[in-house]
CSV table of C-alpha atoms and ligand atoms in Angstrom, one decimal:
chain,number,residue,atom,x,y,z
A,1,MET,CA,-52.2,26.2,-44.8
A,2,LYS,CA,-48.5,26.8,-44.1
A,3,ASN,CA,-45.9,29.0,-45.8
A,4,VAL,CA,-43.4,26.6,-47.2
A,5,CYS,CA,-39.9,27.5,-48.5
A,6,ILE,CA,-38.0,25.2,-50.9
A,7,ILE,CA,-34.3,26.0,-51.3
A,8,GLY,CA,-33.1,24.6,-54.6
A,9,GLY,CA,-35.0,24.1,-57.9
A,10,GLY,CA,-33.5,20.8,-58.9
A,11,ALA,CA,-35.2,17.4,-59.1
A,12,ALA,CA,-35.6,17.0,-55.3
A,13,GLY,CA,-36.7,20.5,-54.6
A,14,LEU,CA,-39.3,20.7,-57.5
A,15,MET,CA,-40.8,17.3,-56.4
A,16,ALA,CA,-41.0,18.6,-52.9
A,17,ALA,CA,-42.7,21.8,-54.1
A,18,TYR,CA,-45.2,19.7,-56.0
A,19,ALA,CA,-46.2,17.5,-53.1
A,20,ALA,CA,-46.2,20.4,-50.5
A,21,SER,CA,-48.6,22.4,-53.0
A,22,LEU,CA,-50.8,19.3,-53.5
A,23,ASN,CA,-51.5,19.4,-49.7
A,24,GLY,CA,-52.7,23.0,-50.2
A,25,HIS,CA,-49.6,25.0,-48.8
A,26,LYS,CA,-48.4,28.1,-50.1
A,27,VAL,CA,-45.0,27.3,-51.6
A,28,VAL,CA,-42.1,29.4,-52.8
A,29,VAL,CA,-39.0,27.8,-54.6
A,30,PHE,CA,-35.7,29.8,-54.3
A,31,GLU,CA,-33.3,28.9,-57.2
A,32,LYS,CA,-30.0,30.7,-57.5
A,33,ASN,CA,-29.6,30.0,-61.2
A,34,GLU,CA,-31.4,31.9,-64.0
A,35,LYS,CA,-33.4,28.6,-64.7
A,36,LEU,CA,-34.8,25.5,-62.9
A,37,GLY,CA,-33.1,22.1,-63.1
A,38,LYS,CA,-29.8,23.2,-64.6
A,39,LYS,CA,-28.3,19.7,-63.6
A,40,ILE,CA,-31.2,17.8,-65.1
A,41,TYR,CA,-30.3,19.4,-68.5
A,42,ILE,CA,-27.0,17.5,-68.6
A,43,THR,CA,-28.2,14.1,-67.1
A,44,GLY,CA,-28.2,11.1,-69.3
A,45,LYS,CA,-25.9,12.9,-71.7
A,46,GLY,CA,-28.7,15.4,-72.4
A,47,ARG,CA,-31.5,12.9,-72.5
A,48,CYS,CA,-32.1,12.5,-68.8
A,49,ASN,CA,-32.4,8.9,-67.6
A,50,PHE,CA,-34.9,10.1,-64.9
A,51,THR,CA,-35.7,6.7,-63.3
A,52,ASN,CA,-35.4,3.0,-63.6
A,53,ASP,CA,-38.6,1.1,-64.2
A,54,THR,CA,-37.8,-1.6,-61.7
A,55,SER,CA,-39.4,-3.1,-58.5
A,56,PRO,CA,-38.6,-1.3,-55.3
A,57,GLN,CA,-36.8,-4.5,-54.2
A,58,GLU,CA,-34.4,-4.5,-57.2
A,59,PHE,CA,-34.1,-0.7,-56.8
A,60,MET,CA,-32.7,-1.1,-53.3
A,61,GLU,CA,-29.9,-3.3,-54.6
A,62,ASN,CA,-28.6,-0.4,-56.7
A,63,ILE,CA,-28.2,1.9,-53.8
A,64,VAL,CA,-24.6,2.4,-52.5
A,65,ARG,CA,-25.2,4.5,-49.4
A,66,GLY,CA,-28.4,5.0,-47.4
A,67,LYS,CA,-30.3,1.8,-48.4
A,68,LYS,CA,-32.1,1.4,-45.0
A,69,PHE,CA,-32.9,5.2,-44.7
A,70,LEU,CA,-34.3,5.2,-48.3
A,71,THR,CA,-36.5,2.2,-48.0
A,72,GLY,CA,-39.7,4.0,-47.0
A,73,ALA,CA,-39.3,6.7,-49.5
A,74,ILE,CA,-38.7,4.3,-52.4
A,75,TYR,CA,-41.6,2.0,-51.5
A,76,SER,CA,-44.0,5.0,-51.0
A,77,PHE,CA,-42.9,6.8,-54.2
A,78,PRO,CA,-41.5,4.1,-56.4
A,79,PRO,CA,-40.2,4.5,-60.0
A,80,GLN,CA,-43.7,3.7,-61.3
A,81,LYS,CA,-45.2,6.7,-59.5
A,82,THR,CA,-42.4,8.9,-61.1
A,83,ILE,CA,-43.3,7.6,-64.6
A,84,GLU,CA,-47.0,8.2,-63.9
A,85,PHE,CA,-46.2,11.7,-62.6
A,86,PHE,CA,-44.4,12.6,-65.9
A,87,GLU,CA,-47.1,11.0,-68.2
A,88,ASN,CA,-49.7,13.0,-66.3
A,89,HIS,CA,-47.8,16.1,-66.8
A,90,GLY,CA,-47.5,15.9,-70.6
A,91,MET,CA,-44.4,14.0,-71.0
A,92,LEU,CA,-44.2,10.7,-73.1
A,93,VAL,CA,-41.8,8.1,-71.5
A,94,LYS,CA,-39.9,5.4,-73.0
A,95,ILE,CA,-38.0,2.5,-71.4
A,96,GLU,CA,-34.6,1.4,-72.7
A,97,ARG,CA,-32.0,-1.3,-72.0
A,98,GLY,CA,-31.7,-2.1,-68.3
A,99,ASN,CA,-35.1,-0.6,-67.5
A,100,ARG,CA,-33.8,2.9,-68.0
A,101,ALA,CA,-36.5,5.5,-68.4
A,102,PHE,CA,-36.2,8.5,-70.7
A,103,PRO,CA,-38.5,11.1,-72.1
A,104,VAL,CA,-39.6,10.0,-75.7
A,105,SER,CA,-38.2,13.2,-77.1
A,106,ASP,CA,-34.7,12.4,-75.9
A,107,HIS,CA,-34.7,15.9,-74.4
A,108,ALA,CA,-33.8,16.3,-70.8
A,109,SER,CA,-35.4,19.8,-70.8
A,110,ASP,CA,-38.8,18.0,-71.2
A,111,VAL,CA,-38.3,16.6,-67.6
A,112,THR,CA,-37.7,19.9,-66.2
A,113,LYS,CA,-40.6,21.5,-68.2
A,114,ALA,CA,-43.0,18.8,-66.9
A,115,LEU,CA,-41.9,19.4,-63.3
A,116,GLU,CA,-42.4,23.1,-63.9
A,117,ARG,CA,-45.8,22.6,-65.3
A,118,ALA,CA,-46.8,20.5,-62.2
A,119,ILE,CA,-45.8,23.2,-59.7
A,120,VAL,CA,-47.0,26.2,-61.6
A,121,SER,CA,-50.4,24.8,-62.1
A,122,ASN,CA,-50.5,24.1,-58.3
A,123,GLY,CA,-49.8,27.7,-57.6
A,124,VAL,CA,-46.1,27.5,-56.6
A,125,GLU,CA,-44.1,30.7,-56.8
A,126,VAL,CA,-40.7,30.3,-58.4
A,127,ARG,CA,-38.1,32.9,-57.6
A,128,LEU,CA,-35.1,32.5,-59.9
A,129,LYS,CA,-31.7,34.2,-59.5
A,130,GLU,CA,-32.4,34.3,-55.8
A,131,GLU,CA,-29.7,32.6,-53.7
A,132,VAL,CA,-30.5,31.7,-50.1
A,133,GLN,CA,-27.7,32.9,-47.9
A,134,SER,CA,-29.0,32.0,-44.5
A,135,ILE,CA,-31.8,30.3,-42.6
A,136,THR,CA,-32.4,31.7,-39.1
A,137,THR,CA,-35.0,31.0,-36.5
A,138,SER,CA,-35.3,32.8,-33.1
A,139,ASP,CA,-36.6,29.9,-31.0
A,140,LYS,CA,-34.9,26.7,-32.4
A,141,ILE,CA,-37.7,24.5,-31.2
A,142,PRO,CA,-36.7,20.9,-31.5
A,143,MET,CA,-38.7,18.1,-33.1
A,144,SER,CA,-39.5,16.6,-29.6
A,145,ASP,CA,-41.7,19.7,-28.9
A,146,ILE,CA,-45.0,18.4,-30.3
A,147,ALA,CA,-46.9,21.6,-29.9
A,148,GLY,CA,-44.2,24.0,-30.6
A,149,LYS,CA,-43.7,25.8,-33.9
A,150,ASN,CA,-40.6,27.6,-35.5
A,151,THR,CA,-40.7,30.6,-37.8
A,152,PHE,CA,-37.8,30.7,-40.2
A,153,PHE,CA,-36.4,33.8,-41.7
A,154,ILE,CA,-34.7,33.2,-45.1
A,155,ASP,CA,-32.2,35.8,-46.3
A,156,THR,CA,-31.5,35.9,-50.0
A,157,ASN,CA,-29.5,38.3,-52.2
A,158,SER,CA,-33.0,40.1,-52.7
A,159,GLY,CA,-34.5,40.3,-49.3
A,160,ARG,CA,-35.8,38.6,-46.1
A,161,TYR,CA,-38.8,36.3,-46.0
A,162,SER,CA,-40.6,34.3,-43.3
A,163,PHE,CA,-41.8,30.8,-43.5
A,164,ASP,CA,-43.3,28.1,-41.3
A,165,GLU,CA,-41.5,25.2,-42.9
A,166,VAL,CA,-38.2,25.0,-44.9
A,167,VAL,CA,-37.0,22.2,-47.3
A,168,VAL,CA,-33.4,22.2,-48.2
A,169,ALA,CA,-32.8,20.6,-51.5
A,170,THR,CA,-29.6,22.2,-52.6
A,171,GLY,CA,-27.9,19.0,-53.8
A,172,GLY,CA,-24.2,18.0,-53.4
A,173,VAL,CA,-21.0,19.5,-54.7
A,174,SER,CA,-20.4,17.6,-57.9
A,175,TYR,CA,-20.6,19.6,-61.2
A,176,PRO,CA,-20.6,22.9,-59.2
A,177,THR,CA,-21.2,24.9,-62.3
A,178,THR,CA,-24.8,23.7,-62.2
A,179,GLY,CA,-25.4,25.5,-58.9
A,180,SER,CA,-24.6,22.4,-56.5
A,181,THR,CA,-22.0,24.1,-54.4
A,182,GLY,CA,-22.7,22.5,-51.0
A,183,ASP,CA,-24.7,25.4,-49.5
A,184,GLY,CA,-27.1,22.8,-47.8
A,185,TYR,CA,-24.2,21.4,-45.8
A,186,LYS,CA,-23.5,24.9,-44.3
A,187,PHE,CA,-27.1,25.4,-43.5
A,188,ALA,CA,-27.3,21.9,-41.9
A,189,LYS,CA,-24.0,22.5,-39.8
A,190,GLU,CA,-25.5,25.8,-38.5
A,191,TYR,CA,-28.3,23.6,-36.8
A,192,GLY,CA,-25.8,21.2,-35.4
A,193,HIS,CA,-26.1,18.6,-38.2
A,194,ASN,CA,-23.1,16.5,-39.0
A,195,VAL,CA,-22.0,16.1,-42.7
A,196,THR,CA,-20.1,12.9,-43.4
A,197,ASP,CA,-16.9,13.0,-45.5
A,198,LEU,CA,-17.6,14.0,-49.0
A,199,ARG,CA,-16.1,11.9,-51.8
A,200,SER,CA,-16.5,11.7,-55.6
A,201,GLY,CA,-18.9,9.1,-56.7
A,202,LEU,CA,-19.6,7.7,-60.1
A,203,CYS,CA,-16.4,9.1,-61.5
A,204,GLY,CA,-13.2,8.1,-63.5
A,205,LEU,CA,-10.0,6.9,-62.0
A,206,ASN,CA,-6.6,8.5,-62.3
A,207,LEU,CA,-4.0,5.7,-63.0
A,208,GLU,CA,-0.4,5.7,-62.0
A,209,GLY,CA,2.1,6.1,-64.9
A,210,ALA,CA,1.5,7.6,-68.4
A,211,TRP,CA,1.2,4.3,-70.5
A,212,PHE,CA,-2.6,4.7,-70.9
A,213,LYS,CA,-2.2,8.1,-72.7
A,214,GLU,CA,-1.5,6.2,-75.9
A,215,LEU,CA,-4.8,4.4,-75.4
A,216,GLN,CA,-6.8,7.6,-75.1
A,217,GLY,CA,-10.2,7.2,-76.7
A,218,LEU,CA,-10.1,3.4,-76.8
A,219,THR,CA,-13.2,1.7,-75.7
A,220,LEU,CA,-13.0,-1.9,-74.6
A,221,LYS,CA,-16.4,-3.6,-74.9
A,222,ASN,CA,-17.2,-6.8,-73.1
A,223,VAL,CA,-14.4,-6.8,-70.5
A,224,SER,CA,-14.6,-7.4,-66.8
A,225,ILE,CA,-13.1,-5.6,-63.9
A,226,THR,CA,-12.3,-7.0,-60.6
A,227,VAL,CA,-11.4,-5.0,-57.5
A,228,LYS,CA,-10.0,-6.5,-54.4
A,229,ASN,CA,-9.1,-4.8,-51.1
A,230,ASN,CA,-6.4,-6.8,-49.3
A,231,GLU,CA,-7.7,-10.0,-51.3
A,232,LYS,CA,-11.4,-9.3,-50.3
A,233,LEU,CA,-13.7,-8.9,-53.2
A,234,VAL,CA,-15.0,-5.4,-53.4
A,235,TYR,CA,-16.4,-5.3,-57.0
A,236,ASP,CA,-16.5,-7.2,-60.1
A,237,ASP,CA,-18.6,-6.5,-63.2
A,238,PHE,CA,-18.8,-6.9,-66.9
A,239,GLY,CA,-19.3,-4.1,-69.6
A,240,GLU,CA,-17.6,-1.2,-71.3
A,241,LEU,CA,-14.3,0.5,-70.2
A,242,LEU,CA,-12.9,3.6,-71.6
A,243,PHE,CA,-9.3,4.8,-71.6
A,244,THR,CA,-8.8,8.6,-71.2
A,245,HIS,CA,-6.0,11.1,-70.8
A,246,PHE,CA,-6.1,10.5,-67.1
A,247,GLY,CA,-6.8,6.8,-66.9
A,248,ILE,CA,-10.0,4.9,-67.1
A,249,SER,CA,-13.8,5.6,-67.1
A,250,GLY,CA,-16.9,4.1,-68.7
A,251,PRO,CA,-19.8,2.3,-67.0
A,252,ILE,CA,-18.0,-0.4,-65.0
A,253,VAL,CA,-15.4,2.0,-63.8
A,254,LEU,CA,-18.0,4.6,-62.5
A,255,SER,CA,-19.8,1.9,-60.5
A,256,ALA,CA,-16.4,0.7,-59.1
A,257,SER,CA,-15.5,4.3,-58.1
A,258,SER,CA,-18.6,4.6,-55.8
A,259,LEU,CA,-17.5,1.4,-53.9
A,260,ILE,CA,-13.9,2.3,-53.6
A,261,ASN,CA,-14.0,5.9,-52.7
A,262,ARG,CA,-13.7,5.3,-48.9
A,263,LEU,CA,-11.0,2.6,-49.2
A,264,PRO,CA,-7.2,3.0,-48.9
A,265,LEU,CA,-6.2,3.0,-52.6
A,266,LYS,CA,-2.9,1.5,-51.9
A,267,ASN,CA,-4.5,-1.7,-50.6
A,268,LEU,CA,-6.6,-2.1,-53.7
A,269,LYS,CA,-5.8,-4.5,-56.5
A,270,ILE,CA,-7.6,-3.9,-59.7
A,271,THR,CA,-7.4,-6.2,-62.7
A,272,ILE,CA,-9.1,-6.4,-66.2
A,273,ASP,CA,-10.1,-9.5,-67.7
A,274,LEU,CA,-9.8,-8.8,-71.4
A,275,LYS,CA,-11.4,-12.1,-72.5
A,276,PRO,CA,-14.0,-12.9,-69.8
A,277,ALA,CA,-15.9,-15.3,-72.1
A,278,LEU,CA,-12.8,-17.6,-72.3
A,279,ASP,CA,-11.1,-19.4,-69.3
A,280,GLU,CA,-7.4,-19.7,-69.3
A,281,GLU,CA,-7.2,-23.1,-70.9
A,282,THR,CA,-9.6,-22.1,-73.7
A,283,LEU,CA,-7.7,-18.8,-74.3
A,284,ASP,CA,-4.5,-20.7,-74.4
A,285,LYS,CA,-5.9,-23.0,-77.0
A,286,ARG,CA,-7.2,-19.8,-79.0
A,287,LEU,CA,-3.6,-18.3,-78.8
A,288,LEU,CA,-2.1,-21.5,-80.1
A,289,ARG,CA,-4.4,-21.5,-83.1
A,290,ASP,CA,-3.7,-17.8,-83.8
A,291,PHE,CA,0.0,-18.5,-83.5
A,292,GLU,CA,-0.2,-21.4,-85.9
A,293,LYS,CA,-1.9,-19.2,-88.4
A,294,TYR,CA,0.5,-16.4,-88.0
A,295,LYS,CA,3.7,-18.5,-87.3
A,296,ASN,CA,6.0,-16.5,-89.5
A,297,LYS,CA,4.8,-13.2,-88.3
A,298,GLN,CA,5.8,-11.0,-85.5
A,299,ILE,CA,3.9,-11.5,-82.3
A,300,SER,CA,2.3,-7.9,-82.5
A,301,ASN,CA,0.7,-9.1,-85.8
A,302,ALA,CA,-0.4,-12.5,-84.4
A,303,LEU,CA,-2.6,-10.8,-81.8
A,304,CYS,CA,-4.6,-8.7,-84.1
A,305,GLU,CA,-7.6,-10.9,-84.1
A,306,LEU,CA,-7.8,-10.9,-80.4
A,307,LEU,CA,-7.1,-7.4,-79.3
A,308,PRO,CA,-7.5,-3.8,-80.6
A,309,GLN,CA,-4.3,-2.8,-82.3
A,310,LYS,CA,-3.6,0.0,-79.8
A,311,PHE,CA,-3.7,-2.3,-76.8
A,312,ILE,CA,-1.3,-5.0,-78.4
A,313,SER,CA,2.0,-3.1,-77.6
A,314,ILE,CA,0.8,-2.2,-74.1
A,315,LEU,CA,-0.1,-5.9,-73.4
A,316,LEU,CA,3.3,-7.1,-74.8
A,317,SER,CA,5.3,-4.5,-72.9
A,318,SER,CA,3.4,-5.6,-69.7
A,319,CYS,CA,4.5,-9.1,-70.4
A,320,GLY,CA,8.2,-8.1,-71.2
A,321,ILE,CA,7.8,-9.5,-74.7
A,322,SER,CA,9.3,-7.5,-77.7
A,323,GLU,CA,6.8,-6.6,-80.3
A,324,LYS,CA,9.2,-7.7,-82.9
A,325,LYS,CA,9.7,-11.2,-81.6
A,326,ASN,CA,8.6,-13.8,-84.2
A,327,VAL,CA,5.7,-16.1,-83.1
A,328,ASN,CA,7.8,-19.3,-84.0
A,329,VAL,CA,10.4,-18.4,-81.3
A,330,LEU,CA,8.0,-17.6,-78.6
A,331,THR,CA,8.3,-19.8,-75.6
A,332,LYS,CA,5.7,-21.7,-73.7
A,333,GLU,CA,6.3,-19.5,-70.6
A,334,GLU,CA,5.9,-16.4,-72.7
A,335,ARG,CA,2.5,-17.7,-74.0
A,336,LYS,CA,1.5,-18.6,-70.5
A,337,GLN,CA,2.4,-15.1,-69.4
A,338,LEU,CA,0.2,-13.6,-72.2
A,339,VAL,CA,-2.7,-15.7,-71.1
A,340,LYS,CA,-2.2,-14.6,-67.4
A,341,THR,CA,-2.0,-11.0,-68.4
A,342,LEU,CA,-5.0,-11.1,-70.7
A,343,LYS,CA,-7.1,-12.5,-67.8
A,344,PHE,CA,-5.6,-10.4,-65.0
A,345,PHE,CA,-4.3,-7.1,-66.6
A,346,PRO,CA,-3.2,-5.0,-63.5
A,347,LEU,CA,-3.9,-1.5,-63.1
A,348,LYS,CA,-2.7,0.9,-60.3
A,349,ILE,CA,-5.1,3.6,-59.2
A,350,LYS,CA,-3.5,7.0,-58.2
A,351,SER,CA,-6.8,8.7,-57.2
A,352,LEU,CA,-10.4,9.4,-58.2
A,353,ARG,CA,-11.4,12.2,-60.3
A,354,GLY,CA,-12.5,15.3,-58.6
A,355,PHE,CA,-16.1,16.7,-57.9
A,356,GLU,CA,-16.0,18.8,-61.2
A,357,GLU,CA,-16.4,15.5,-63.0
A,358,ALA,CA,-18.1,13.3,-60.5
A,359,ILE,CA,-21.7,12.3,-61.4
A,360,ILE,CA,-22.7,12.1,-57.7
A,361,THR,CA,-21.4,13.4,-54.3
A,362,SER,CA,-20.9,10.5,-52.0
A,363,GLY,CA,-21.4,11.6,-48.4
A,364,GLY,CA,-23.7,14.4,-47.0
A,365,ILE,CA,-26.0,15.1,-44.1
A,366,GLU,CA,-25.8,12.4,-41.5
A,367,LEU,CA,-28.8,10.2,-42.0
A,368,SER,CA,-29.3,9.2,-38.3
A,369,GLU,CA,-30.1,12.9,-37.6
A,370,ILE,CA,-33.1,13.1,-40.1
A,371,ASN,CA,-36.5,11.4,-39.6
A,372,PRO,CA,-36.6,8.7,-42.4
A,373,LYS,CA,-40.4,9.3,-42.9
A,374,THR,CA,-40.7,13.0,-43.0
A,375,ARG,CA,-37.0,13.9,-44.0
A,376,GLU,CA,-37.3,16.4,-41.1
A,377,SER,CA,-34.3,17.3,-39.0
A,378,GLN,CA,-34.3,15.6,-35.6
A,379,LYS,CA,-32.7,18.7,-34.1
A,380,ILE,CA,-35.0,21.4,-35.4
A,381,LYS,CA,-38.8,21.4,-36.1
A,382,GLY,CA,-39.9,22.3,-39.5
A,383,LEU,CA,-36.4,21.9,-41.3
A,384,ARG,CA,-36.3,19.2,-43.9
A,385,PHE,CA,-33.7,17.9,-46.3
A,386,CYS,CA,-34.1,15.9,-49.4
A,387,GLY,CA,-32.1,14.7,-52.5
A,388,GLU,CA,-28.4,14.7,-53.0
A,389,VAL,CA,-27.6,16.9,-50.0
A,390,LEU,CA,-28.3,13.8,-47.8
A,391,ASP,CA,-25.7,11.0,-47.3
A,392,VAL,CA,-27.3,8.9,-50.0
A,393,ASP,CA,-26.1,7.7,-53.5
A,394,ALA,CA,-26.7,5.0,-56.0
A,395,PHE,CA,-25.4,3.4,-59.2
A,396,THR,CA,-26.1,4.8,-62.7
A,397,GLY,CA,-29.4,3.9,-64.3
A,398,GLY,CA,-31.8,6.5,-63.1
A,399,PHE,CA,-31.4,5.6,-59.5
A,400,ASN,CA,-30.0,9.0,-58.3
A,401,LEU,CA,-32.8,11.0,-59.9
A,402,GLN,CA,-35.4,8.6,-58.5
A,403,ILE,CA,-33.9,9.1,-55.0
A,404,ALA,CA,-34.2,12.9,-55.5
A,405,PHE,CA,-37.9,12.4,-56.5
A,406,SER,CA,-38.8,10.0,-53.7
A,407,THR,CA,-37.1,11.9,-50.9
A,408,GLY,CA,-38.5,15.2,-52.4
A,409,PHE,CA,-41.9,13.8,-52.5
A,410,ALA,CA,-41.7,12.5,-48.9
A,411,ALA,CA,-40.4,15.7,-47.6
A,412,GLY,CA,-43.1,17.9,-49.2
A,413,ASN,CA,-45.8,15.5,-48.6
A,414,SER,CA,-45.1,15.2,-44.8
A,415,ILE,CA,-45.8,19.0,-44.4
B,501,LIG,C1,-23.3,14.8,-65.7
B,501,LIG,C2,-24.3,14.1,-64.7
B,501,LIG,C3,-25.2,13.2,-65.4
B,501,LIG,C4,-26.1,12.6,-64.6
B,501,LIG,N1,-27.0,11.8,-65.1
B,501,LIG,C5,-27.9,11.1,-64.4
B,501,LIG,C6,-29.0,10.3,-65.0
B,501,LIG,O1,-29.0,10.1,-66.2
B,501,LIG,N2,-29.9,9.7,-64.1
B,501,LIG,C7,-29.8,9.9,-62.8
B,501,LIG,O2,-30.6,9.2,-62.1
B,501,LIG,N3,-29.0,10.8,-62.2
B,501,LIG,C8,-28.0,11.4,-63.0
B,501,LIG,N4,-27.1,12.3,-62.4
B,501,LIG,C9,-27.3,12.5,-61.0
B,501,LIG,C10,-28.5,13.5,-60.7
B,501,LIG,O3,-28.5,14.6,-61.6
B,501,LIG,C11,-28.5,14.1,-59.2
B,501,LIG,O4,-28.4,13.0,-58.4
B,501,LIG,C12,-29.8,14.9,-59.0
B,501,LIG,O5,-29.9,15.9,-59.9
B,501,LIG,C13,-29.8,15.4,-57.6
B,501,LIG,O6,-30.9,16.3,-57.4
B,501,LIG,P1,-31.0,17.4,-56.3
B,501,LIG,O7,-32.2,18.1,-56.6
B,501,LIG,O8,-30.8,16.7,-55.0
B,501,LIG,O9,-29.8,18.3,-56.5
B,501,LIG,P2,-29.3,19.4,-57.7
B,501,LIG,O10,-29.8,18.8,-58.9
B,501,LIG,O11,-27.9,19.5,-57.5
B,501,LIG,O12,-30.2,20.6,-57.4
B,501,LIG,C14,-29.8,21.5,-56.5
B,501,LIG,C15,-30.4,22.9,-56.8
B,501,LIG,O13,-30.3,23.8,-55.7
B,501,LIG,C16,-29.7,25.0,-56.2
B,501,LIG,N5,-29.1,25.7,-55.1
B,501,LIG,C17,-28.0,25.4,-54.4
B,501,LIG,N6,-27.8,26.2,-53.4
B,501,LIG,C18,-28.7,27.1,-53.4
B,501,LIG,C19,-29.0,28.4,-52.6
B,501,LIG,N7,-28.1,28.6,-51.6
B,501,LIG,N8,-30.0,29.2,-53.0
B,501,LIG,C20,-30.9,28.7,-54.1
B,501,LIG,N9,-30.7,27.6,-54.8
B,501,LIG,C21,-29.6,26.9,-54.5
B,501,LIG,C22,-28.8,24.7,-57.3
B,501,LIG,O14,-28.6,25.8,-58.2
B,501,LIG,C23,-29.5,23.5,-58.0
B,501,LIG,O15,-30.3,23.9,-59.0
B,501,LIG,C24,-26.2,12.9,-63.2
B,501,LIG,C25,-25.3,13.9,-62.7
B,501,LIG,C26,-24.5,14.5,-63.5
B,501,LIG,C27,-23.5,15.5,-62.9
């Protein structure tokens, strides 16, 4: 039996604690907050989309960074095992659109309660309001020393403890008020690990200008977005887009942000197709029909069946057409311009939203320095990392929590 320290009582740390305790070890979880799983409470808008009930193959397609590194963990502890885990620990599960898994109660707190039940019944000790300040070891025995063994000293705000094995599950830096303040990066650097550039992932985009402020609160459903980097396609998808006081957000924008957060924004060309179901020719015919119907009206009234009212003046100003212009004097060129702009409405991105609002931290501990099977540091024996602190991230849909569960299970189970 070993003495195991888990730093961080979030999704990854709690699953690591569970797996290590299943193997008969004496496990202590240190959590700096007054309660476990503070971030879990706000996931999925308070409902916690805790995994995606899909095959491991499809799961891998939703990973943005760390696909190869995560393969073993996802195949060994796939979404179905997560669902089974929660059902076995008293939480009823439902599957919604896009295979998204939620607790039947729609309460994210049930996810944390189930994790807590699982670890407490296995004898895991939870130390709340105890922040780990440093991890030290006298010998620094590397992984290559098969027979060697490190003893780790953990200093917290309450005292000093010694352990045989340490799992760092401190999360990233997004939503820092939940406790994810990047402490794990500091611990990793102290043992010679590299931390890749940290960027916001799954976040809104700040746009140039101020025109979008008028559209604040407007959701465009069934639109598509295309992002090109110097004419090379980076992303295109179809769905919902939301205008905000800073620019744009919504599901398709969040996904786009994770793919562009390392690209030079000035090279990017982003366009919205406001009518993706109609090609240019069909859209032109549709405009002709509407213009015939509203031939004695102003153009701003003639577009009311095609677009939300708020968007019409933005579209017309982007085309250089006066809102007051009568439909019957609109030129063919102006109509063609309207079609083009409806299909390729251009946006200029200023920057990505900050970590305070990013759902995920893109970047983290360099994966080549971590054993993909055991999540153990290649530099120091007995030190493991799991969850968002690693350089891994995925799209929305329950994939990020599943990564935390799979890597947490792998880290704990390998002890
Ligand atoms: C608003 C929002 C909504 C989200 N919704 C979803 C969703 O529906 N589905 C999904 O799959 N993903 C979602 N995510 C992402 C998901 O929550 C994270 O990827 C996941 O929680 C990461 O788990 P983790 O255990 O690695 O880190 P965290 O959840 O960040 O946990 C780390 C824990 O470590 C503790 N800690 C840090 N430093 C120390 C220290 N020095 N000493 C002691 N304790 C420490 C922290 O207090 C924290 O409790 C969402 C994220 C946000 C911000």
